[in-house]
Short mmCIF file of C-alpha atoms in Angstrom, two decimals:
data_model
loop_
_atom_site.label_atom_id
_atom_site.label_comp_id
_atom_site.label_asym_id
_atom_site.label_seq_id
_atom_site.Cartn_x
_atom_site.Cartn_y
_atom_site.Cartn_z
CA UNK R 568 -99.93 41.98 -33.26
CA UNK R 569 -99.60 44.04 -30.09
CA UNK R 570 -96.97 46.68 -29.48
CA UNK R 571 -95.72 44.53 -26.60
CA UNK R 572 -95.06 41.64 -28.96
CA UNK R 573 -93.41 43.95 -31.47
CA UNK R 574 -91.04 45.28 -28.80
CA UNK R 575 -90.30 41.79 -27.53
CA UNK R 576 -89.46 40.56 -31.03
CA UNK R 577 -87.26 43.59 -31.73
CA UNK R 578 -85.35 42.89 -28.51
CA UNK R 579 -84.97 39.21 -29.39
CA UNK R 580 -83.71 39.97 -32.91
CA UNK R 581 -81.19 42.48 -31.57
CA UNK R 582 -79.91 40.07 -28.91
CA UNK R 583 -79.62 37.23 -31.43
CA UNK R 584 -77.50 39.51 -33.60
CA UNK R 585 -75.29 40.59 -30.68
CA UNK R 586 -74.64 37.02 -29.59
CA UNK R 587 -73.73 35.90 -33.11
CA UNK R 588 -71.36 38.80 -33.69
CA UNK R 589 -69.68 37.90 -30.41
CA UNK R 590 -69.40 34.21 -31.33
CA UNK R 591 -67.92 35.00 -34.73
CA UNK R 592 -65.53 37.47 -33.14
CA UNK R 593 -64.15 34.75 -30.88
CA UNK R 594 -63.76 32.27 -33.73
CA UNK R 595 -64.00 33.04 -37.44
CA UNK R 596 -62.94 36.68 -37.16
CA UNK R 597 -59.91 36.15 -34.89
CA UNK R 598 -58.38 32.74 -35.61
CA UNK R 599 -57.34 30.72 -38.65
CA UNK R 600 -58.71 27.29 -39.48
CA UNK R 601 -55.87 25.45 -37.76
CA UNK R 602 -56.51 27.24 -34.46
CA UNK R 603 -60.24 26.62 -34.76
CA UNK R 604 -59.79 22.90 -35.41
CA UNK R 605 -57.14 22.36 -32.73
CA UNK R 606 -58.00 21.09 -29.27
CA UNK R 607 -56.08 23.55 -27.10
CA UNK R 608 -56.76 21.57 -23.91
CA UNK R 609 -58.47 18.25 -23.16
CA UNK R 610 -60.68 20.27 -20.81
CA UNK R 611 -62.19 22.15 -23.75
CA UNK R 612 -63.71 21.49 -27.16
CA UNK R 613 -62.12 22.62 -30.42
CA UNK R 614 -63.55 26.08 -30.99
CA UNK R 615 -65.15 24.98 -34.26
CA UNK R 616 -67.22 22.43 -32.31
CA UNK R 617 -68.62 25.19 -30.06
CA UNK R 618 -69.38 27.32 -33.10
CA UNK R 619 -71.45 24.68 -34.92
CA UNK R 620 -73.01 23.44 -31.68
CA UNK R 621 -74.43 26.94 -31.16
CA UNK R 622 -76.13 26.77 -34.55
CA UNK R 623 -77.38 23.22 -34.05
CA UNK R 624 -78.89 24.06 -30.65
CA UNK R 625 -80.58 27.08 -32.21
CA UNK R 626 -81.96 24.96 -35.03
CA UNK R 627 -83.35 22.33 -32.69
CA UNK R 628 -85.08 24.75 -30.33
CA UNK R 629 -86.08 27.74 -32.47
CA UNK R 630 -86.79 26.10 -35.81
CA UNK R 631 -87.97 22.61 -34.87
CA UNK R 632 -89.43 22.95 -31.37
CA UNK R 633 -90.77 26.51 -31.47
CA UNK R 634 -91.26 26.98 -35.21
CA UNK R 635 -92.46 23.48 -36.13
CA UNK R 636 -90.13 23.32 -39.12
CA UNK R 637 -88.36 20.36 -40.65
CA UNK R 638 -84.79 19.65 -39.59
CA UNK R 639 -82.13 21.27 -41.77
CA UNK R 640 -79.27 18.97 -40.82
CA UNK R 641 -80.51 16.01 -38.72
CA UNK R 642 -77.34 14.16 -39.76
CA UNK R 643 -75.18 16.35 -37.49
CA UNK R 644 -77.34 16.27 -34.36
CA UNK R 645 -75.22 13.47 -32.87
CA UNK R 646 -71.95 15.30 -33.51
CA UNK R 647 -73.04 18.34 -31.54
CA UNK R 648 -74.78 16.57 -28.66
CA UNK R 649 -72.85 17.80 -25.61
CA UNK R 650 -74.05 14.91 -23.46
CA UNK R 651 -73.09 12.16 -25.87
CA UNK R 652 -69.64 13.52 -26.71
CA UNK R 653 -67.19 14.34 -23.88
CA UNK R 654 -65.04 17.39 -24.58
CA UNK R 655 -61.82 15.38 -24.82
CA UNK R 656 -63.31 13.24 -27.62
CA UNK R 657 -64.80 15.96 -29.82
CA UNK R 658 -61.64 16.67 -31.77
CA UNK R 659 -61.85 13.17 -33.32
CA UNK R 660 -65.40 13.68 -34.64
CA UNK R 661 -66.07 14.48 -38.34
CA UNK R 662 -66.89 18.08 -37.51
CA UNK R 663 -68.00 20.79 -39.90
CA UNK R 664 -65.03 22.82 -41.00
CA UNK R 665 -65.04 26.56 -40.19
CA UNK R 666 -66.49 27.65 -43.55
CA UNK R 667 -69.15 24.94 -43.34
CA UNK R 668 -70.03 25.95 -39.78
CA UNK R 669 -70.43 29.57 -40.86
CA UNK R 670 -72.69 28.63 -43.76
CA UNK R 671 -74.80 26.35 -41.56
CA UNK R 672 -75.15 28.94 -38.78
CA UNK R 673 -76.06 31.65 -41.28
CA UNK R 674 -78.75 29.45 -42.83
CA UNK R 675 -80.22 28.61 -39.44
CA UNK R 676 -80.27 32.26 -38.44
CA UNK R 677 -82.07 33.35 -41.62
CA UNK R 678 -84.83 30.83 -40.98
CA UNK R 679 -85.02 31.72 -37.29
CA UNK R 680 -85.61 35.38 -38.09
CA UNK R 681 -88.31 34.34 -40.54
CA UNK R 682 -89.92 32.18 -37.83
CA UNK R 683 -89.71 35.02 -35.31
CA UNK R 684 -91.84 37.23 -37.54
CA UNK R 685 -94.75 34.80 -37.55
CA UNK R 686 -94.55 33.16 -34.12
CA UNK R 687 -97.05 34.19 -31.43
CA UNK R 688 -95.12 35.02 -28.26
CA UNK R 689 -97.12 34.42 -25.11
CA UNK R 690 -96.11 37.62 -23.41
CA UNK R 691 -98.15 37.03 -20.24
CA UNK R 692 -96.66 34.35 -17.98
CA UNK R 693 -98.88 31.48 -16.84
CA UNK R 694 -100.13 31.65 -13.25
CA UNK R 695 -97.75 30.40 -10.58
CA UNK R 696 -97.81 26.63 -10.09
CA UNK R 697 -100.22 26.23 -12.98
CA UNK R 698 -97.96 23.66 -14.60
CA UNK R 699 -98.63 25.35 -17.94
CA UNK R 700 -95.28 26.98 -18.65
CA UNK R 701 -94.57 26.78 -22.36
CA UNK R 702 -91.61 27.36 -24.64
CA UNK R 703 -93.11 30.62 -25.91
CA UNK R 704 -94.16 32.00 -22.52
CA UNK R 705 -92.71 35.53 -22.41
CA UNK R 706 -90.38 34.50 -25.26
CA UNK R 707 -88.60 31.96 -23.02
CA UNK R 708 -87.23 29.67 -25.72
CA UNK R 709 -85.62 32.61 -27.55
CA UNK R 710 -84.14 33.87 -24.27
CA UNK R 711 -82.84 30.35 -23.59
CA UNK R 712 -81.06 30.18 -26.95
CA UNK R 713 -79.57 33.68 -26.57
CA UNK R 714 -78.22 32.81 -23.13
CA UNK R 715 -76.94 29.46 -24.38
CA UNK R 716 -74.88 31.16 -27.08
CA UNK R 717 -73.40 33.64 -24.62
CA UNK R 718 -72.57 30.79 -22.24
CA UNK R 719 -70.62 29.12 -25.01
CA UNK R 720 -68.94 32.42 -25.78
CA UNK R 721 -67.69 32.46 -22.21
CA UNK R 722 -66.56 28.86 -22.59
CA UNK R 723 -64.73 29.86 -25.78
CA UNK R 724 -63.00 32.63 -23.84
CA UNK R 725 -61.76 29.99 -21.40
CA UNK R 726 -60.38 28.09 -24.41
CA UNK R 727 -58.67 31.28 -25.61
CA UNK R 728 -57.04 31.61 -22.18
CA UNK R 729 -55.71 28.03 -22.44
CA UNK R 730 -54.53 28.58 -26.01
CA UNK R 731 -50.82 29.16 -26.55
CA UNK R 732 -49.70 31.78 -29.01
CA UNK R 733 -49.75 35.50 -29.70
CA UNK R 734 -52.67 37.60 -28.37
CA UNK R 735 -55.63 37.83 -30.72
CA UNK R 736 -58.31 39.40 -28.52
CA UNK R 737 -58.55 43.15 -27.99
CA UNK R 738 -59.99 44.91 -24.96
CA UNK R 739 -62.72 47.43 -25.63
CA UNK R 740 -61.95 49.46 -22.52
CA UNK R 741 -58.37 50.74 -22.27
CA UNK R 742 -58.85 51.97 -18.71
CA UNK R 743 -60.50 50.72 -15.54
CA UNK R 744 -63.54 51.84 -13.62
CA UNK R 745 -63.35 54.25 -10.72
CA UNK R 746 -62.77 52.39 -7.47
CA UNK R 747 -63.01 53.33 -3.82
CA UNK R 748 -61.96 51.71 -0.53
CA UNK R 749 -64.68 49.77 1.30
CA UNK R 750 -66.43 51.49 4.20
CA UNK R 751 -65.81 48.20 6.08
CA UNK R 752 -64.25 44.87 5.17
CA UNK R 753 -67.40 42.97 6.07
CA UNK R 754 -71.15 43.53 6.03
CA UNK R 755 -73.50 42.13 8.66
CA UNK R 756 -76.52 40.44 7.09
CA UNK R 757 -79.34 40.37 9.67
CA UNK R 758 -81.13 37.19 10.66
CA UNK R 759 -84.52 36.48 9.15
CA UNK R 760 -86.33 35.18 6.09
CA UNK R 761 -85.99 36.24 2.47
CA UNK R 762 -87.35 35.03 -0.86
CA UNK R 763 -84.85 32.89 -2.78
CA UNK R 764 -85.30 31.98 -6.43
CA UNK R 765 -87.98 33.22 -8.82
CA UNK R 766 -91.36 32.25 -10.24
CA UNK R 767 -91.73 34.80 -13.01
CA UNK R 768 -88.41 36.05 -14.40
CA UNK R 769 -88.86 35.56 -18.16
CA UNK R 770 -85.16 34.74 -18.63
CA UNK R 771 -84.92 32.28 -15.73
CA UNK R 772 -83.96 28.64 -16.09
CA UNK R 773 -85.68 25.75 -14.36
CA UNK R 774 -83.05 25.53 -11.60
CA UNK R 775 -83.81 29.13 -10.53
CA UNK R 776 -87.40 28.13 -9.76
CA UNK R 777 -89.50 27.96 -7.60
CA UNK R 778 -89.37 31.02 -5.38
CA UNK R 779 -89.29 29.92 -1.76
CA UNK R 780 -88.68 31.39 1.69
CA UNK R 781 -85.34 30.75 3.37
CA UNK R 782 -84.74 31.79 6.98
CA UNK R 783 -81.08 32.43 7.83
CA UNK R 784 -79.20 33.22 10.99
CA UNK R 785 -77.20 36.47 10.99
CA UNK R 786 -73.80 36.30 9.32
CA UNK R 787 -70.96 38.46 8.08
CA UNK R 788 -69.96 38.50 4.41
CA UNK R 789 -67.00 40.21 2.75
CA UNK R 790 -67.83 43.59 1.26
CA UNK R 791 -65.69 42.80 -1.79
CA UNK R 792 -64.39 39.66 -3.48
CA UNK R 793 -61.00 38.44 -2.23
CA UNK R 794 -58.24 40.32 -4.05
CA UNK R 795 -54.97 39.13 -5.55
CA UNK R 796 -53.13 41.03 -2.81
CA UNK R 797 -55.04 39.22 -0.07
CA UNK R 798 -54.59 35.87 -1.79
CA UNK R 799 -50.85 36.51 -2.16
CA UNK R 800 -50.62 36.75 1.63
CA UNK R 801 -52.06 33.23 1.83
CA UNK R 802 -49.51 32.03 -0.74
CA UNK R 803 -46.62 33.78 1.05
CA UNK R 804 -47.69 32.31 4.39
CA UNK R 805 -47.25 28.80 3.01
CA UNK R 806 -50.95 28.17 2.53
CA UNK R 807 -50.34 25.70 -0.27
CA UNK R 808 -47.88 23.71 1.84
CA UNK R 809 -49.98 23.46 5.02
CA UNK R 810 -52.59 20.66 5.04
CA UNK R 811 -54.38 22.29 8.01
CA UNK R 812 -56.27 24.57 5.66
CA UNK R 813 -57.36 21.90 3.19
CA UNK R 814 -59.98 19.20 3.26
CA UNK R 815 -58.74 15.70 2.55
CA UNK R 816 -60.13 15.89 -0.98
CA UNK R 817 -58.65 19.35 -1.50
CA UNK R 818 -55.22 18.33 -0.24
CA UNK R 819 -55.18 15.32 -2.56
CA UNK R 820 -56.03 17.62 -5.46
CA UNK R 821 -53.29 20.12 -4.47
CA UNK R 822 -50.67 17.40 -4.25
CA UNK R 823 -51.74 15.74 -7.49
CA UNK R 824 -51.63 19.06 -9.35
CA UNK R 825 -48.56 20.29 -7.43
CA UNK R 826 -50.48 23.58 -7.19
CA UNK R 827 -48.79 26.53 -5.48
CA UNK R 828 -50.83 29.46 -6.81
CA UNK R 829 -53.91 30.18 -8.98
CA UNK R 830 -53.88 28.88 -12.53
CA UNK R 831 -51.80 30.87 -15.02
CA UNK R 832 -49.61 32.44 -12.27
CA UNK R 833 -45.83 32.06 -12.40
CA UNK R 834 -43.08 33.10 -10.02
CA UNK R 835 -41.23 36.12 -11.38
CA UNK R 836 -38.20 36.75 -9.17
CA UNK R 837 -39.56 37.79 -5.80
CA UNK R 838 -43.03 38.39 -7.19
CA UNK R 839 -45.66 36.79 -9.38
CA UNK R 840 -46.73 37.29 -12.98
CA UNK R 841 -49.70 35.88 -14.83
CA UNK R 842 -50.48 34.91 -18.41
CA UNK R 843 -53.67 36.48 -19.69
CA UNK R 844 -54.78 35.75 -23.25
CA UNK R 845 -51.23 35.57 -24.53
CA UNK R 846 -49.97 38.54 -22.51
CA UNK R 847 -47.59 38.18 -19.56
CA UNK R 848 -48.05 40.82 -16.87
CA UNK R 849 -47.60 41.44 -13.18
CA UNK R 850 -50.41 40.17 -11.00
CA UNK R 851 -52.50 43.29 -10.26
CA UNK R 852 -52.96 43.47 -6.48
CA UNK R 853 -56.32 45.27 -6.44
CA UNK R 854 -58.26 42.96 -8.76
CA UNK R 855 -60.37 40.04 -7.51
CA UNK R 856 -58.38 36.81 -7.67
CA UNK R 857 -59.57 34.52 -10.45
CA UNK R 858 -58.80 31.04 -11.82
CA UNK R 859 -59.01 29.42 -8.40
CA UNK R 860 -60.73 26.12 -7.70
CA UNK R 861 -63.29 25.51 -4.99
CA UNK R 862 -60.59 23.72 -3.01
CA UNK R 863 -58.29 26.76 -3.14
CA UNK R 864 -61.10 29.12 -2.16
CA UNK R 865 -62.07 26.90 0.75
CA UNK R 866 -58.45 26.62 1.96
CA UNK R 867 -58.00 30.39 1.85
CA UNK R 868 -61.23 30.93 3.80
CA UNK R 869 -60.07 28.53 6.53
CA UNK R 870 -56.68 30.22 6.68
CA UNK R 871 -58.44 33.58 7.09
CA UNK R 872 -60.58 32.22 9.94
CA UNK R 873 -63.72 32.30 7.83
CA UNK R 874 -65.64 30.05 5.43
CA UNK R 875 -67.28 30.20 2.05
CA UNK R 876 -70.86 31.50 2.05
CA UNK R 877 -73.69 29.14 1.33
CA UNK R 878 -75.62 29.76 -1.85
CA UNK R 879 -78.55 31.14 0.17
CA UNK R 880 -76.24 33.51 2.06
CA UNK R 881 -74.80 34.78 -1.20
CA UNK R 882 -78.25 35.38 -2.67
CA UNK R 883 -79.60 37.16 0.39
CA UNK R 884 -76.58 39.48 0.43
CA UNK R 885 -77.21 40.20 -3.26
CA UNK R 886 -80.99 40.59 -3.34
CA UNK R 887 -82.54 41.35 0.02
CA UNK R 888 -83.68 44.92 0.62
CA UNK R 889 -84.21 45.39 4.38
CA UNK R 890 -86.19 48.57 3.82
CA UNK R 891 -88.92 46.83 1.83
CA UNK R 892 -88.39 43.12 2.56
CA UNK R 893 -88.27 42.47 -1.21
CA UNK R 894 -85.81 40.34 -3.11
CA UNK R 895 -84.52 42.34 -6.07
CA UNK R 896 -83.64 41.01 -9.52
CA UNK R 897 -80.17 42.57 -9.27
CA UNK R 898 -78.27 44.02 -6.31
CA UNK R 899 -79.05 47.57 -7.49
CA UNK R 900 -82.73 46.91 -8.24
CA UNK R 901 -84.75 45.50 -11.11
CA UNK R 902 -83.19 47.53 -13.96
CA UNK R 903 -81.04 45.59 -16.41
CA UNK R 904 -77.24 45.91 -16.05
CA UNK R 905 -75.23 48.71 -17.60
CA UNK R 906 -71.51 49.39 -17.52
CA UNK R 907 -72.11 51.56 -14.47
CA UNK R 908 -73.51 48.64 -12.51
CA UNK R 909 -71.10 45.82 -13.26
CA UNK R 910 -68.16 44.55 -15.29
CA UNK R 911 -69.94 42.21 -17.71
CA UNK R 912 -70.01 41.34 -21.38
CA UNK R 913 -66.30 41.07 -22.19
CA UNK R 914 -65.77 44.84 -22.12
CA UNK R 915 -62.42 44.13 -20.50
CA UNK R 916 -60.55 40.83 -20.56
CA UNK R 917 -60.44 40.53 -16.80
CA UNK R 918 -61.86 41.79 -13.52
CA UNK R 919 -61.98 45.44 -12.55
CA UNK R 920 -60.39 46.55 -9.25
CA UNK R 921 -62.41 46.00 -6.09
CA UNK R 922 -64.52 49.04 -5.28
CA UNK R 923 -65.42 49.62 -8.93
CA UNK R 924 -69.03 50.12 -10.00
CA UNK R 925 -70.41 51.64 -6.78
CA UNK R 926 -73.83 51.91 -8.47
CA UNK R 927 -74.01 48.11 -8.37
CA UNK R 928 -73.83 47.87 -4.58
CA UNK R 929 -76.59 45.85 -2.89
CA UNK R 930 -79.00 47.45 -0.38
CA UNK R 931 -77.01 45.79 2.42
CA UNK R 932 -73.77 47.38 1.17
CA UNK R 933 -72.11 44.38 -0.51
CA UNK R 934 -70.19 45.23 -3.68
CA UNK R 935 -69.41 43.63 -7.04
CA UNK R 936 -71.71 40.68 -6.56
CA UNK R 937 -72.52 40.69 -10.28
CA UNK R 938 -69.69 40.49 -12.82
CA UNK R 939 -65.89 40.39 -12.46
CA UNK R 940 -65.57 36.78 -11.17
CA UNK R 941 -67.87 33.86 -10.57
CA UNK R 942 -67.98 33.27 -6.82
CA UNK R 943 -67.71 29.80 -5.32
CA UNK R 944 -70.22 28.91 -2.61
CA UNK R 945 -70.16 25.96 -0.23
CA UNK R 946 -73.42 24.56 -1.61
CA UNK R 947 -73.70 21.39 -3.69
CA UNK R 948 -75.91 21.94 -6.75
CA UNK R 949 -79.46 20.72 -6.15
CA UNK R 950 -83.05 21.47 -7.10
CA UNK R 951 -85.23 23.89 -5.18
CA UNK R 952 -88.52 22.80 -3.54
CA UNK R 953 -91.07 22.34 -6.31
CA UNK R 954 -88.41 21.99 -9.02
CA UNK R 955 -89.68 20.79 -12.40
CA UNK R 956 -87.30 20.14 -15.31
CA UNK R 957 -88.03 22.49 -18.23
CA UNK R 958 -87.63 22.20 -21.12
CA UNK R 959 -85.18 19.26 -20.81
CA UNK R 960 -83.61 17.35 -17.92
CA UNK R 961 -80.07 17.64 -19.25
CA UNK R 962 -79.82 21.36 -18.57
CA UNK R 963 -79.99 21.04 -14.77
CA UNK R 964 -81.47 17.94 -13.25
CA UNK R 965 -78.85 15.42 -14.35
CA UNK R 966 -76.22 17.40 -12.42
CA UNK R 967 -78.08 17.60 -9.09
CA UNK R 968 -76.46 16.20 -5.95
CA UNK R 969 -73.45 14.86 -7.84
CA UNK R 970 -70.64 16.85 -6.23
CA UNK R 971 -70.92 19.99 -8.37
CA UNK R 972 -70.48 23.21 -6.40
CA UNK R 973 -72.61 26.29 -7.06
CA UNK R 974 -71.04 29.50 -8.34
CA UNK R 975 -72.88 32.79 -8.34
CA UNK R 976 -72.79 36.28 -9.82
CA UNK R 977 -71.22 35.94 -13.27
CA UNK R 978 -67.82 37.13 -14.43
CA UNK R 979 -66.41 39.83 -16.68
CA UNK R 980 -66.94 37.31 -19.53
CA UNK R 981 -70.63 36.75 -18.76
CA UNK R 982 -73.10 38.62 -20.93
CA UNK R 983 -75.70 40.80 -19.16
CA UNK R 984 -78.54 38.68 -20.58
CA UNK R 985 -77.04 35.55 -19.01
CA UNK R 986 -76.83 36.61 -15.36
CA UNK R 987 -79.04 37.90 -12.55
CA UNK R 988 -79.12 37.50 -8.78
CA UNK R 989 -81.02 34.21 -9.07
CA UNK R 990 -78.80 32.70 -11.79
CA UNK R 991 -77.03 29.50 -10.75
CA UNK R 992 -73.82 28.19 -12.28
CA UNK R 993 -72.13 24.97 -11.20
CA UNK R 994 -68.89 23.11 -11.83
CA UNK R 995 -66.55 20.47 -10.47
CA UNK R 996 -64.67 21.71 -7.37
CA UNK R 997 -61.36 21.12 -9.19
CA UNK R 998 -62.13 23.46 -12.07
CA UNK R 999 -60.12 26.67 -12.40
CA UNK R 1000 -59.86 27.42 -16.11
CA UNK R 1001 -63.20 29.15 -15.54
CA UNK R 1002 -63.21 32.80 -14.45
CA UNK R 1003 -63.82 31.95 -10.80
CA UNK R 1004 -63.05 33.76 -7.57
CA UNK R 1005 -64.80 34.03 -4.22
CA UNK R 1006 -65.61 36.04 -1.12
CA UNK R 1007 -65.72 34.80 2.47
CA UNK R 1008 -68.34 34.70 5.18
CA UNK R 1009 -68.49 33.88 8.89
CA UNK R 1010 -71.14 33.38 11.52
CA UNK R 1011 -72.22 36.48 13.42
CA UNK R 1012 -70.91 36.77 16.96
CA UNK R 1013 -67.57 35.14 16.16
CA UNK R 1014 -65.16 38.09 16.21
#
């Protein structure tokens, strides 16, 4: 076996361990059985469902599909099928109890590590457009499972935020990163083509492919995400009471929800407080606003005389290097994220102030594009030219062109292995339990 394969397998084993320790920390190590079995919101699964689903997904893809082994628990496949069981219904299923889920996950993991030792990873990607992409190409199926677990960890964090009760999660970082004022509130992105998407990123999903050229007119984009302080001005100006700023669909949502501020905010005298993982605190003015829906983001942008960026505009601002004409893997280059680049991986239980992580600034001068908050775009989720579902339609294709809006960039809860400048997230425009914020854009020449 080559040194390249050895290194790849060591990395995979380490990442599998990190993801499992995180999953257990959000479930078995922090909550009792009652909390794990409870459905804290109809929007979310009981946490014990997420926990066993992680193990079942791993069994199906790493043991059965990649390892060619017999099924360990085919009797539970139906229980943990996310497409057959809506979240609101999962609490009524005969789920594995917490101790059973732990035992099942541990058994799966032991066999996965045994499989990893013997499997032959195809470390050289197939040629572009060859149609020969395989599960083992550059370790893809292992990367897919690692990212899947971290995605569910982020989903479990959203459940924790909806949970009522005393705080159970601790922040690893007691302080905040160094921040600085922006050199300008907006950055001009020049007109011209850039490469969107990817053909060869070994961690990429099917919806990030194929790489293709997009030619955009010049536009302005906010240097930083919209802050709580800026959003409070919209609230104070009666933004939630003025239908001028809302689409018809957005206004119907606002009235139905009787929304007057982001989720988890409450009036506190003349100011606002927020509930964050069981803690009540003043809304910090310098952090990016989070827990806003697409409709709220769009209304704010209209109020501010701007608009939400398209998905292509967001990606060009994040990736395009005008000095070389290249599209980078991350705003800062091709190196993997560290704590200096971005607020990722649940180091803190919320966004860092705007202006933090200057080393993560894009070549065009746009900041905090990765981490802190997912950023809504105006684009409806769709497939790129040349899209081919891989390895299953239900990851991406079934959601195309069905009203889901694209979010970009990851949040503070997103793990570094599960985000990059090409990564595409999507959700219903009404969703706001997710860690979502936004930045604005406007056409060039409209001052």
